């Protein structure tokens, strides 16, 4: 429960410590005293959006700290999940709002995001204000209220699990059917790739390896041709060897008589011998250089085919292999698509049958819940001085949605004999407040939220109806903490803890103070609400009597 709120520099509240009891806490005060500021402060620690305008003029920041105690097992489990300590089953939640517009939130001094505050806050406090009456005007929310009243969401959770599985299956089936429609073109494209590339049986780096071998082979051919040409130049017909031999013959007859010519003759003989040796050596080298003409032809043709595919598909040899593998995979998927479509179609039919049966069971459960709901709410409305009011639930079957196959809308007849009609068309503000209070009352024991806040639940009501609202709040307060802001004495007298919000002028500045009232203070405040400022002694006596009478009431 919310045990204490500390507020500093929040609008007209300079500083205030507000203790709260575990049952019915009532806040009263004159119009404009700052009751709405209190609610805004609580909303801030619950992670709701707040603006810099709520910071007290001239201050750097506003701060609100809430102390929560007696945490439920559900809240403790969530805190454990988030790694937040909760010694003694209590936590403090703080929200600071800077004058420049920024804000900082903390849970037990640990920095927290606003979304985290909202997540934790939704498990700690349920606030009902005038805007919440809009839930009653929105028929789409009525099924949710009905389920909250039912209290057992097992059927709904099982249904939603199957429904989501059906959605996923239908989505995948649609994708497969679309892929099947597109598969004819894709099949042709993939088969072309498989035919082009598969025929070559490529390896990832084959082009690089073949290119090296091809260059080596080409170089061998050129080497042999050069050697053969050199041999022909030396020893072929009319080659160098023959010319040297002819020159040698020409001077041989004169070499004996001429010493110089004899030397040249010997040199020519030596050159002839050297050229013959060179020719022989070149022949030997040529014989040792390997040349496989067939291999060269193969390399030439193979590289030509590979390079053609590389240009066609704008990639290298490794990319061609990847294209081939991908095409094989896609062809396999296309082949398997028909079988998968058949399997998924059968699965969808099974899930559709299952989810339809679950929806029927959920509809029947809600049908029974609606009967109990109308009986309970009608009883509550009768107690709240709305005797003769008939409330009904228009519960109809429709198409399957994530919430089931049914819809629900609350109908009301404010006058006996009239057919019930949608609440949004006939209910007044005061009736909406009492209907909402009736709903809150019948589902009060269905959730684990320990604190309920009612902000001016009494709008549009007075007299006996207001008294009944007070009793109902007291009744709810017997099972959980209730905080209520009111301007009606019939509700104020029911308080277990009565707190007064009032404005005071301090050093020429307005400040709002919150005071826990004792018995005399309660008498004065209730008398003020009844008859205005400066109540008479009779009014004070009446106020005391009403308070004492309310104190005798037990839920």
Coordinates of C-alpha atoms in Angstrom, one line a residue:
X1 CA 0.0 0.0 0.0
X2 CA 1.0 3.7 -0.3
X3 CA 2.1 4.5 3.2
X4 CA 3.5 8.1 2.8
X5 CA 4.0 10.8 0.2
X6 CA 6.6 13.5 0.4
X7 CA 6.2 16.5 -1.9
X8 CA 8.5 19.5 -2.3
X9 CA 8.1 22.5 -4.6
X10 CA 5.2 21.0 -6.5
X11 CA 3.1 24.0 -7.7
X12 CA 1.7 25.6 -4.6
X13 CA 2.9 22.9 -2.3
X14 CA 6.2 24.0 -0.9
X15 CA 6.8 21.0 1.3
X16 CA 4.5 18.4 2.7
X17 CA 4.7 14.9 4.3
X18 CA 1.4 13.1 3.8
X19 CA 0.9 9.9 5.8
X20 CA -1.8 7.5 4.6
X21 CA -3.8 4.7 6.4
X22 CA -4.4 1.2 5.1
X23 CA -8.2 1.7 4.7
X24 CA -10.3 4.6 3.5
X25 CA -8.3 7.9 3.2
X26 CA -10.4 11.0 2.4
X27 CA -9.0 14.3 1.1
X28 CA -11.2 17.4 1.3
X29 CA -10.6 21.1 0.9
X30 CA -12.0 24.2 -0.8
X31 CA -12.1 24.4 -4.5
X32 CA -8.6 25.4 -5.8
X33 CA -6.9 24.4 -2.6
X34 CA -4.7 21.9 -4.5
X35 CA -6.4 18.6 -4.5
X36 CA -5.6 18.1 -8.2
X37 CA -2.0 18.8 -7.5
X38 CA -1.9 15.9 -5.1
X39 CA -3.2 13.6 -7.8
X40 CA -0.7 15.0 -10.2
X41 CA 2.1 14.2 -7.8
X42 CA 0.9 10.6 -7.4
X43 CA 0.7 10.3 -11.2
X44 CA 4.2 11.6 -11.5
X45 CA 5.7 8.8 -9.3
X46 CA 3.6 6.4 -11.3
X47 CA 5.6 7.4 -14.4
X48 CA 2.9 9.6 -16.1
X49 CA 3.9 12.5 -18.2
X50 CA 4.6 15.7 -16.3
X51 CA 5.7 19.2 -17.5
X52 CA 7.9 21.8 -16.0
X53 CA 4.9 24.0 -15.3
X54 CA 4.2 22.0 -12.1
X55 CA 7.6 23.2 -10.6
X56 CA 7.0 25.9 -8.0
X57 CA 7.9 29.3 -9.3
X58 CA 11.4 30.3 -8.5
X59 CA 12.6 26.7 -7.7
X60 CA 15.0 24.6 -9.6
X61 CA 13.0 21.4 -9.3
X62 CA 10.1 19.6 -7.8
X63 CA 10.3 16.3 -6.0
X64 CA 7.8 13.7 -5.1
X65 CA 8.7 10.5 -3.1
X66 CA 6.2 7.7 -2.4
X67 CA 6.8 5.0 0.2
X68 CA 5.1 1.7 -0.6
X69 CA 4.9 -1.1 2.0
X70 CA 3.4 -4.6 2.3
X71 CA 4.3 -5.3 -1.3
X72 CA 2.4 -8.2 -2.9
X73 CA 4.2 -11.4 -4.0
X74 CA 3.5 -10.3 -7.6
X75 CA 5.3 -6.9 -7.1
X76 CA 8.2 -8.6 -5.3
X77 CA 8.6 -11.0 -8.1
X78 CA 8.7 -8.2 -10.7
X79 CA 11.3 -6.3 -8.5
X80 CA 13.4 -9.4 -8.3
X81 CA 13.2 -9.8 -12.0
X82 CA 14.4 -6.2 -12.4
X83 CA 17.2 -6.7 -9.8
X84 CA 15.6 -4.1 -7.5
X85 CA 16.0 -4.8 -3.7
X86 CA 12.9 -4.5 -1.5
X87 CA 14.1 -5.1 2.0
X88 CA 11.2 -5.4 4.4
X89 CA 8.8 -5.6 1.5
X90 CA 8.9 -1.9 0.9
X91 CA 10.3 0.5 -1.7
X92 CA 10.5 4.3 -2.3
X93 CA 9.7 5.7 -5.7
X94 CA 11.0 9.2 -6.4
X95 CA 10.4 11.6 -9.3
X96 CA 12.2 14.9 -9.8
X97 CA 11.0 17.4 -12.3
X98 CA 13.4 20.2 -13.3
X99 CA 12.4 23.7 -14.1
X100 CA 14.1 23.3 -17.5
X101 CA 11.8 20.4 -18.4
X102 CA 13.9 17.3 -17.6
X103 CA 13.0 14.7 -15.1
X104 CA 14.7 11.9 -13.1
X105 CA 13.1 8.8 -11.6
X106 CA 14.4 6.4 -9.0
X107 CA 13.3 3.3 -7.3
X108 CA 15.1 2.7 -4.0
X109 CA 17.8 5.3 -5.2
X110 CA 18.3 3.3 -8.4
X111 CA 17.7 5.4 -11.6
X112 CA 14.6 4.2 -13.5
X113 CA 12.9 5.1 -16.7
X114 CA 9.4 6.5 -16.8
X115 CA 8.2 3.3 -18.5
X116 CA 9.6 1.3 -15.7
X117 CA 7.7 3.5 -13.2
X118 CA 4.5 2.9 -15.2
X119 CA 5.1 -0.9 -15.2
X120 CA 5.7 -1.0 -11.4
X121 CA 3.1 1.6 -10.7
X122 CA 0.3 -0.2 -12.5
X123 CA 0.8 -3.1 -10.0
X124 CA 0.7 -0.7 -7.0
X125 CA -2.1 1.8 -7.7
X126 CA -5.3 2.0 -9.7
X127 CA -6.4 5.6 -10.2
X128 CA -10.0 6.4 -11.2
X129 CA -10.7 9.9 -12.3
X130 CA -13.4 11.5 -14.4
X131 CA -11.6 10.5 -17.6
X132 CA -11.9 6.9 -16.7
X133 CA -15.6 7.1 -17.2
X134 CA -14.8 7.1 -20.9
X135 CA -14.1 3.4 -20.6
X136 CA -17.8 2.9 -20.1
X137 CA -18.5 4.9 -23.2
X138 CA -16.1 2.7 -25.3
X139 CA -17.8 -0.5 -26.1
X140 CA -14.5 -2.1 -27.2
X141 CA -13.4 -2.0 -23.6
X142 CA -16.5 -3.8 -22.2
X143 CA -15.2 -7.2 -23.1
X144 CA -12.0 -6.5 -21.1
X145 CA -14.1 -5.4 -18.1
X146 CA -16.2 -8.6 -18.3
X147 CA -13.0 -10.7 -18.4
X148 CA -11.6 -8.8 -15.4
X149 CA -14.8 -9.6 -13.5
X150 CA -14.6 -13.3 -14.5
X151 CA -11.2 -13.5 -12.9
X152 CA -10.0 -16.6 -14.7
X153 CA -8.1 -15.9 -17.9
X154 CA -7.1 -19.5 -18.6
X155 CA -9.5 -19.9 -21.5
X156 CA -8.6 -16.6 -23.0
X157 CA -4.8 -17.2 -22.7
X158 CA -5.1 -20.7 -24.3
X159 CA -7.3 -19.2 -27.1
X160 CA -4.8 -16.4 -27.8
X161 CA -1.9 -18.9 -27.9
X162 CA -3.7 -21.0 -30.6
X163 CA -5.0 -17.9 -32.4
X164 CA -1.5 -16.5 -32.7
X165 CA -0.2 -19.8 -33.9
X166 CA -3.0 -19.8 -36.5
X167 CA -2.0 -16.3 -37.6
X168 CA 1.6 -17.3 -38.0
X169 CA 0.7 -20.5 -40.0
X170 CA -1.7 -18.5 -42.3
X171 CA 1.0 -15.9 -42.8
X172 CA 3.6 -18.5 -43.7
X173 CA 1.1 -20.3 -46.0
X174 CA 0.4 -17.0 -47.8
X175 CA 4.1 -16.4 -48.3
X176 CA 4.6 -19.9 -49.7
X177 CA 1.6 -19.6 -52.1
X178 CA 3.0 -16.3 -53.3
X179 CA 6.4 -17.9 -53.8
X180 CA 4.8 -20.7 -55.7
X181 CA 3.1 -18.3 -58.0
X182 CA 6.4 -16.6 -58.7
X183 CA 8.3 -19.9 -58.9
X184 CA 7.8 -20.5 -62.7
X185 CA 10.0 -17.5 -63.6
X186 CA 12.4 -18.2 -60.8
X187 CA 12.6 -21.9 -61.8
X188 CA 13.6 -20.9 -65.4
X189 CA 16.2 -18.5 -64.0
X190 CA 17.7 -21.0 -61.6
X191 CA 17.7 -23.8 -64.2
X192 CA 19.6 -21.5 -66.6
X193 CA 22.2 -20.8 -63.9
X194 CA 22.5 -24.5 -63.0
X195 CA 22.8 -25.5 -66.7
X196 CA 25.4 -22.8 -67.4
X197 CA 27.6 -23.3 -64.4
X198 CA 26.9 -26.9 -63.4
X199 CA 28.2 -28.1 -66.8
X200 CA 31.7 -26.8 -66.0
X201 CA 31.8 -28.3 -62.5
X202 CA 33.8 -25.4 -61.2
X203 CA 35.8 -25.0 -58.1
X204 CA 36.1 -21.7 -56.3
X205 CA 39.6 -20.7 -57.4
X206 CA 39.8 -22.7 -60.6
X207 CA 40.2 -19.7 -62.9
X208 CA 43.3 -18.5 -61.0
X209 CA 44.9 -22.0 -61.1
X210 CA 44.2 -22.5 -64.8
X211 CA 45.5 -19.0 -65.7
X212 CA 48.8 -19.8 -64.1
X213 CA 49.1 -23.1 -66.0
X214 CA 48.0 -21.5 -69.2
X215 CA 50.7 -18.8 -68.9
X216 CA 53.3 -21.5 -68.3
X217 CA 52.2 -23.5 -71.3
X218 CA 52.2 -20.4 -73.5
X219 CA 55.7 -19.6 -72.4
X220 CA 56.9 -23.2 -73.2
X221 CA 55.7 -22.9 -76.7
X222 CA 57.5 -19.6 -77.3
X223 CA 60.7 -21.0 -75.8
X224 CA 60.8 -24.0 -78.1
X225 CA 60.0 -21.8 -81.1
X226 CA 62.9 -19.5 -80.2
X227 CA 65.3 -22.4 -79.8
X228 CA 64.3 -24.0 -83.1
X229 CA 64.8 -20.6 -84.9
X230 CA 68.2 -20.2 -83.2
X231 CA 69.3 -23.7 -84.3
X232 CA 68.2 -23.0 -87.9
X233 CA 70.1 -19.7 -87.8
X234 CA 73.2 -21.6 -86.8
X235 CA 73.0 -24.8 -88.8
X236 CA 70.2 -24.6 -91.2
X237 CA 70.6 -24.1 -95.0
X238 CA 72.6 -21.0 -95.8
X239 CA 72.9 -20.5 -92.1
X240 CA 75.8 -19.1 -90.1
X241 CA 77.6 -22.5 -89.9
X242 CA 77.6 -22.9 -93.7
X243 CA 78.9 -19.4 -94.2
X244 CA 81.7 -19.8 -91.7
X245 CA 82.7 -23.2 -93.4
X246 CA 82.7 -21.5 -96.8
X247 CA 84.9 -18.6 -95.4
X248 CA 87.2 -21.3 -93.9
X249 CA 87.6 -23.0 -97.3
X250 CA 88.3 -19.8 -99.1
X251 CA 91.4 -19.0 -97.0
X252 CA 92.6 -22.5 -96.3
X253 CA 94.9 -22.6 -99.4
X254 CA 96.7 -19.5 -98.3
X255 CA 96.9 -20.0 -94.5
X256 CA 100.2 -21.8 -94.7
X257 CA 102.0 -19.0 -96.5
X258 CA 100.5 -16.2 -94.5
X259 CA 100.9 -16.3 -90.8
X260 CA 98.0 -13.9 -90.2
X261 CA 95.6 -15.8 -92.4
X262 CA 96.7 -19.0 -90.7
X263 CA 95.6 -17.5 -87.4
X264 CA 92.3 -16.4 -88.8
X265 CA 91.8 -19.8 -90.3
X266 CA 92.3 -21.4 -86.9
X267 CA 89.9 -19.0 -85.3
X268 CA 87.2 -19.8 -88.0
X269 CA 87.7 -23.5 -87.4
X270 CA 87.2 -22.9 -83.7
X271 CA 84.0 -20.8 -84.3
X272 CA 82.6 -23.5 -86.6
X273 CA 83.2 -26.1 -83.8
X274 CA 81.6 -23.7 -81.2
X275 CA 78.5 -23.1 -83.3
X276 CA 78.0 -26.8 -83.8
X277 CA 78.3 -27.3 -80.1
X278 CA 75.8 -24.5 -79.4
X279 CA 73.3 -25.9 -81.9
X280 CA 73.6 -29.3 -80.3
X281 CA 73.1 -27.8 -76.8
X282 CA 70.1 -25.8 -78.0
X283 CA 68.6 -29.0 -79.4
X284 CA 69.1 -30.6 -76.1
X285 CA 67.4 -27.8 -74.3
X286 CA 64.4 -27.9 -76.7
X287 CA 64.0 -31.6 -76.0
X288 CA 63.8 -30.9 -72.3
X289 CA 61.1 -28.1 -72.4
X290 CA 57.7 -29.9 -72.0
X291 CA 54.9 -29.0 -74.3
X292 CA 51.5 -30.7 -74.4
X293 CA 49.6 -29.2 -77.3
X294 CA 46.4 -31.0 -76.3
X295 CA 46.6 -29.6 -72.7
X296 CA 47.2 -26.1 -74.1
X297 CA 44.1 -26.4 -76.3
X298 CA 42.1 -27.7 -73.3
X299 CA 43.3 -24.8 -71.1
X300 CA 42.5 -22.3 -73.8
X301 CA 38.9 -23.6 -74.3
X302 CA 38.3 -24.0 -70.5
X303 CA 39.4 -20.5 -69.7
X304 CA 37.4 -19.1 -72.5
X305 CA 34.2 -20.8 -71.2
X306 CA 34.9 -19.6 -67.6
X307 CA 35.6 -16.0 -68.7
X308 CA 32.4 -16.0 -70.7
X309 CA 30.3 -16.9 -67.6
X310 CA 32.2 -14.4 -65.5
X311 CA 31.2 -11.7 -67.9
X312 CA 27.6 -12.9 -68.2
X313 CA 27.1 -13.0 -64.4
X314 CA 29.5 -10.1 -63.5
X315 CA 31.4 -12.1 -60.9
X316 CA 34.5 -14.2 -60.3
X317 CA 34.8 -17.9 -60.3
X318 CA 34.0 -18.1 -56.6
X319 CA 30.9 -16.0 -57.2
X320 CA 29.8 -18.4 -60.0
X321 CA 30.1 -21.4 -57.6
X322 CA 28.0 -19.4 -55.1
X323 CA 25.4 -18.7 -57.7
X324 CA 25.3 -22.4 -58.6
X325 CA 24.8 -23.5 -55.0
X326 CA 22.2 -20.9 -54.4
X327 CA 20.3 -21.9 -57.5
X328 CA 20.4 -25.5 -56.4
X329 CA 19.0 -24.6 -53.0
X330 CA 16.2 -22.5 -54.5
X331 CA 15.2 -25.2 -56.9
X332 CA 15.0 -27.6 -54.0
X333 CA 12.8 -25.1 -52.1
X334 CA 10.6 -24.8 -55.1
X335 CA 10.3 -28.6 -55.4
X336 CA 9.5 -28.8 -51.6
X337 CA 7.2 -25.8 -51.7
X338 CA 4.2 -27.9 -52.8
X339 CA 4.6 -30.4 -50.1
X340 CA 5.1 -27.7 -47.5
X341 CA 1.9 -25.9 -48.7
X342 CA 0.0 -29.1 -48.3
X343 CA 1.3 -29.6 -44.8
X344 CA 0.6 -26.0 -43.8
X345 CA -2.8 -26.1 -45.2
X346 CA -3.6 -29.2 -43.2
X347 CA -2.1 -27.5 -40.1
X348 CA -4.2 -24.4 -40.6
X349 CA -7.4 -26.4 -40.9
X350 CA -6.5 -28.2 -37.7
X351 CA -5.7 -24.9 -35.9
X352 CA -8.9 -23.2 -37.3
X353 CA -11.0 -26.1 -35.9
X354 CA -9.1 -25.9 -32.5
X355 CA -9.3 -22.1 -32.2
X356 CA -13.0 -22.2 -33.1
X357 CA -13.8 -24.7 -30.4
X358 CA -11.8 -22.7 -27.9
X359 CA -13.6 -19.5 -29.0
X360 CA -17.0 -21.3 -28.4
X361 CA -15.8 -22.4 -25.0
X362 CA -14.7 -18.8 -24.2
X363 CA -18.0 -17.5 -25.5
X364 CA -20.0 -19.9 -23.2
X365 CA -17.8 -18.9 -20.2
X366 CA -18.3 -15.2 -20.9
X367 CA -22.1 -15.9 -21.3
X368 CA -22.2 -17.3 -17.8
X369 CA -19.9 -14.5 -16.6
X370 CA -22.2 -11.9 -18.1
X371 CA -25.1 -13.2 -16.1
X372 CA -23.2 -13.1 -12.9
X373 CA -21.9 -9.7 -13.8
X374 CA -25.3 -8.1 -14.4
X375 CA -26.6 -9.6 -11.2
X376 CA -23.7 -8.2 -9.1
X377 CA -23.6 -4.8 -10.8
X378 CA -27.4 -4.4 -10.6
X379 CA -27.2 -5.2 -6.9
X380 CA -24.4 -2.6 -6.5
X381 CA -26.4 0.0 -8.4
X382 CA -29.5 -0.6 -6.3
X383 CA -27.3 0.0 -3.2
X384 CA -26.0 3.2 -4.8
X385 CA -29.5 4.6 -5.0
X386 CA -30.1 3.6 -8.6
X387 CA -32.9 1.2 -7.8
X388 CA -34.9 0.2 -10.9
X389 CA -31.9 0.7 -13.2
X390 CA -31.4 -2.3 -15.4
X391 CA -28.0 -3.2 -16.7
X392 CA -27.5 -5.8 -19.4
X393 CA -24.7 -7.2 -21.6
X394 CA -25.3 -7.5 -25.3
X395 CA -23.1 -10.5 -26.0
X396 CA -22.9 -11.6 -29.6
X397 CA -20.8 -13.9 -31.8
X398 CA -18.8 -12.5 -34.6
X399 CA -15.6 -13.1 -36.5
X400 CA -12.5 -14.6 -34.8
X401 CA -10.2 -11.9 -33.3
X402 CA -7.4 -12.0 -30.8
X403 CA -10.0 -11.6 -28.1
X404 CA -12.3 -14.4 -29.2
X405 CA -15.3 -14.7 -31.5
X406 CA -17.6 -12.5 -29.4
X407 CA -18.3 -8.9 -28.7
X408 CA -19.8 -7.3 -25.5
X409 CA -21.5 -4.0 -24.9
X410 CA -23.0 -2.8 -21.7
X411 CA -26.6 -1.6 -21.9
X412 CA -28.6 0.3 -19.3
X413 CA -32.1 1.3 -18.7
X414 CA -32.4 4.2 -16.2
X415 CA -36.2 4.0 -16.0
X416 CA -38.3 1.0 -15.4
X417 CA -40.1 -0.4 -18.5
X418 CA -37.6 1.1 -20.9
X419 CA -35.5 -1.2 -23.1
X420 CA -31.8 -1.1 -22.1
X421 CA -29.7 1.0 -24.5
X422 CA -25.9 1.6 -24.9
X423 CA -24.5 3.4 -21.8
X424 CA -22.9 6.0 -24.1
X425 CA -26.3 7.2 -25.3
X426 CA -28.3 7.6 -22.1
X427 CA -26.1 7.8 -19.0
X428 CA -25.4 11.1 -17.3
X429 CA -22.2 12.1 -15.6
X430 CA -23.5 11.2 -12.2
X431 CA -24.8 7.8 -13.4
X432 CA -21.5 7.1 -15.1
X433 CA -19.6 7.7 -11.8
X434 CA -21.9 5.4 -9.9
X435 CA -21.8 2.7 -12.6
X436 CA -18.0 2.9 -12.6
X437 CA -17.9 2.6 -8.8
X438 CA -20.2 -0.4 -9.0
X439 CA -17.8 -2.0 -11.5
X440 CA -14.8 -1.2 -9.4
X441 CA -16.6 -2.7 -6.4
X442 CA -17.5 -6.0 -8.1
X443 CA -13.9 -6.5 -9.4
X444 CA -12.2 -5.2 -6.3
X445 CA -11.4 -8.7 -5.1
X446 CA -10.4 -9.9 -8.6
X447 CA -6.9 -8.3 -8.8
X448 CA -3.9 -7.8 -6.6
X449 CA -3.6 -4.0 -6.9
X450 CA -3.4 -2.9 -3.3
X451 CA -4.4 0.8 -3.7
X452 CA -7.3 2.4 -5.4
X453 CA -7.6 6.2 -5.9
X454 CA -10.9 7.9 -6.7
X455 CA -10.6 11.5 -7.9
X456 CA -14.0 13.2 -7.4
X457 CA -16.1 10.0 -7.9
X458 CA -19.0 12.0 -6.5
X459 CA -19.3 14.3 -9.5
X460 CA -23.0 14.8 -10.4
X461 CA -24.4 13.1 -7.3
X462 CA -25.7 14.3 -3.9
X463 CA -28.0 13.4 -1.0
X464 CA -28.7 9.7 -0.4
X465 CA -26.8 8.7 -3.6
X466 CA -23.7 10.4 -2.2
X467 CA -24.2 8.6 1.2
X468 CA -24.3 5.2 -0.6
X469 CA -21.1 6.1 -2.5
X470 CA -19.4 6.8 0.8
X471 CA -20.6 3.5 2.2
X472 CA -19.4 1.7 -0.9
X473 CA -16.0 3.3 -0.7
X474 CA -15.8 2.3 3.0
X475 CA -16.7 -1.3 2.0
X476 CA -13.9 -1.4 -0.7
X477 CA -11.6 0.2 1.9
X478 CA -12.1 -2.8 4.2
X479 CA -10.3 -5.1 1.7
X480 CA -7.7 -2.6 0.2
X481 CA -6.4 0.9 0.6
X482 CA -8.7 3.6 -0.9
X483 CA -7.7 7.2 -1.4
X484 CA -10.6 9.5 -2.4
X485 CA -10.8 13.2 -3.2
X486 CA -14.3 14.5 -2.5
X487 CA -16.3 17.6 -1.8
X488 CA -19.3 15.9 -0.3
X489 CA -19.8 15.5 3.4
X490 CA -21.7 12.2 3.0
X491 CA -18.4 10.7 1.7
X492 CA -16.1 12.6 4.0
X493 CA -17.7 11.3 7.2
X494 CA -16.9 7.7 6.1
X495 CA -13.1 8.3 6.3
X496 CA -10.8 6.1 8.3
X497 CA -8.2 8.8 7.8
X498 CA -9.3 12.3 7.0
X499 CA -6.8 14.8 5.4
X500 CA -7.6 18.4 4.7
X501 CA -5.9 20.3 1.8
X502 CA -5.9 24.1 2.4
X503 CA -4.2 27.2 1.1
X504 CA -2.3 29.6 3.3
X505 CA -0.5 32.8 2.8
X506 CA 3.1 32.6 4.0
X507 CA 5.5 35.6 3.5
X508 CA 3.2 36.9 0.8
X509 CA 3.2 33.6 -1.1
X510 CA 0.5 31.0 -1.4
X511 CA 1.3 27.6 0.0
X512 CA -0.9 24.5 0.1
X513 CA -0.7 22.5 3.3
X514 CA -2.0 19.0 4.0
X515 CA -3.1 18.2 7.5
X516 CA -4.2 14.9 9.1
X517 CA -7.4 15.8 11.0
X518 CA -8.2 14.7 14.5
X519 CA -11.8 14.3 15.6
X520 CA -12.4 18.0 16.3
X521 CA -10.7 18.9 13.0
X522 CA -12.9 16.4 11.2
X523 CA -16.0 17.9 12.8
X524 CA -15.1 21.4 11.7
X525 CA -14.2 20.3 8.1
X526 CA -17.4 18.3 7.6
X527 CA -19.4 21.2 9.0
X528 CA -17.7 23.5 6.6
X529 CA -18.6 21.2 3.7
X530 CA -22.2 21.1 4.9
X531 CA -22.8 24.7 5.5
X532 CA -19.8 26.8 4.4
X533 CA -17.3 28.8 6.5
X534 CA -18.1 29.7 10.1
X535 CA -20.5 26.9 10.8
X536 CA -23.0 27.3 13.6
X537 CA -22.9 25.2 16.7
X538 CA -25.9 23.2 15.4
X539 CA -24.0 22.5 12.2
X540 CA -21.0 21.3 14.3
X541 CA -23.3 19.0 16.3
X542 CA -24.8 17.6 13.1
X543 CA -21.3 17.0 11.7
X544 CA -20.1 15.2 14.8
X545 CA -23.2 13.1 14.8
X546 CA -22.8 12.1 11.2
X547 CA -19.1 11.2 11.8
X548 CA -20.0 9.1 14.9
X549 CA -22.8 7.4 13.0
X550 CA -20.4 6.6 10.1
X551 CA -17.8 5.2 12.6
X552 CA -20.3 2.6 13.7
X553 CA -20.6 1.3 10.2
X554 CA -18.6 -1.8 9.4
X555 CA -18.1 -3.4 6.0

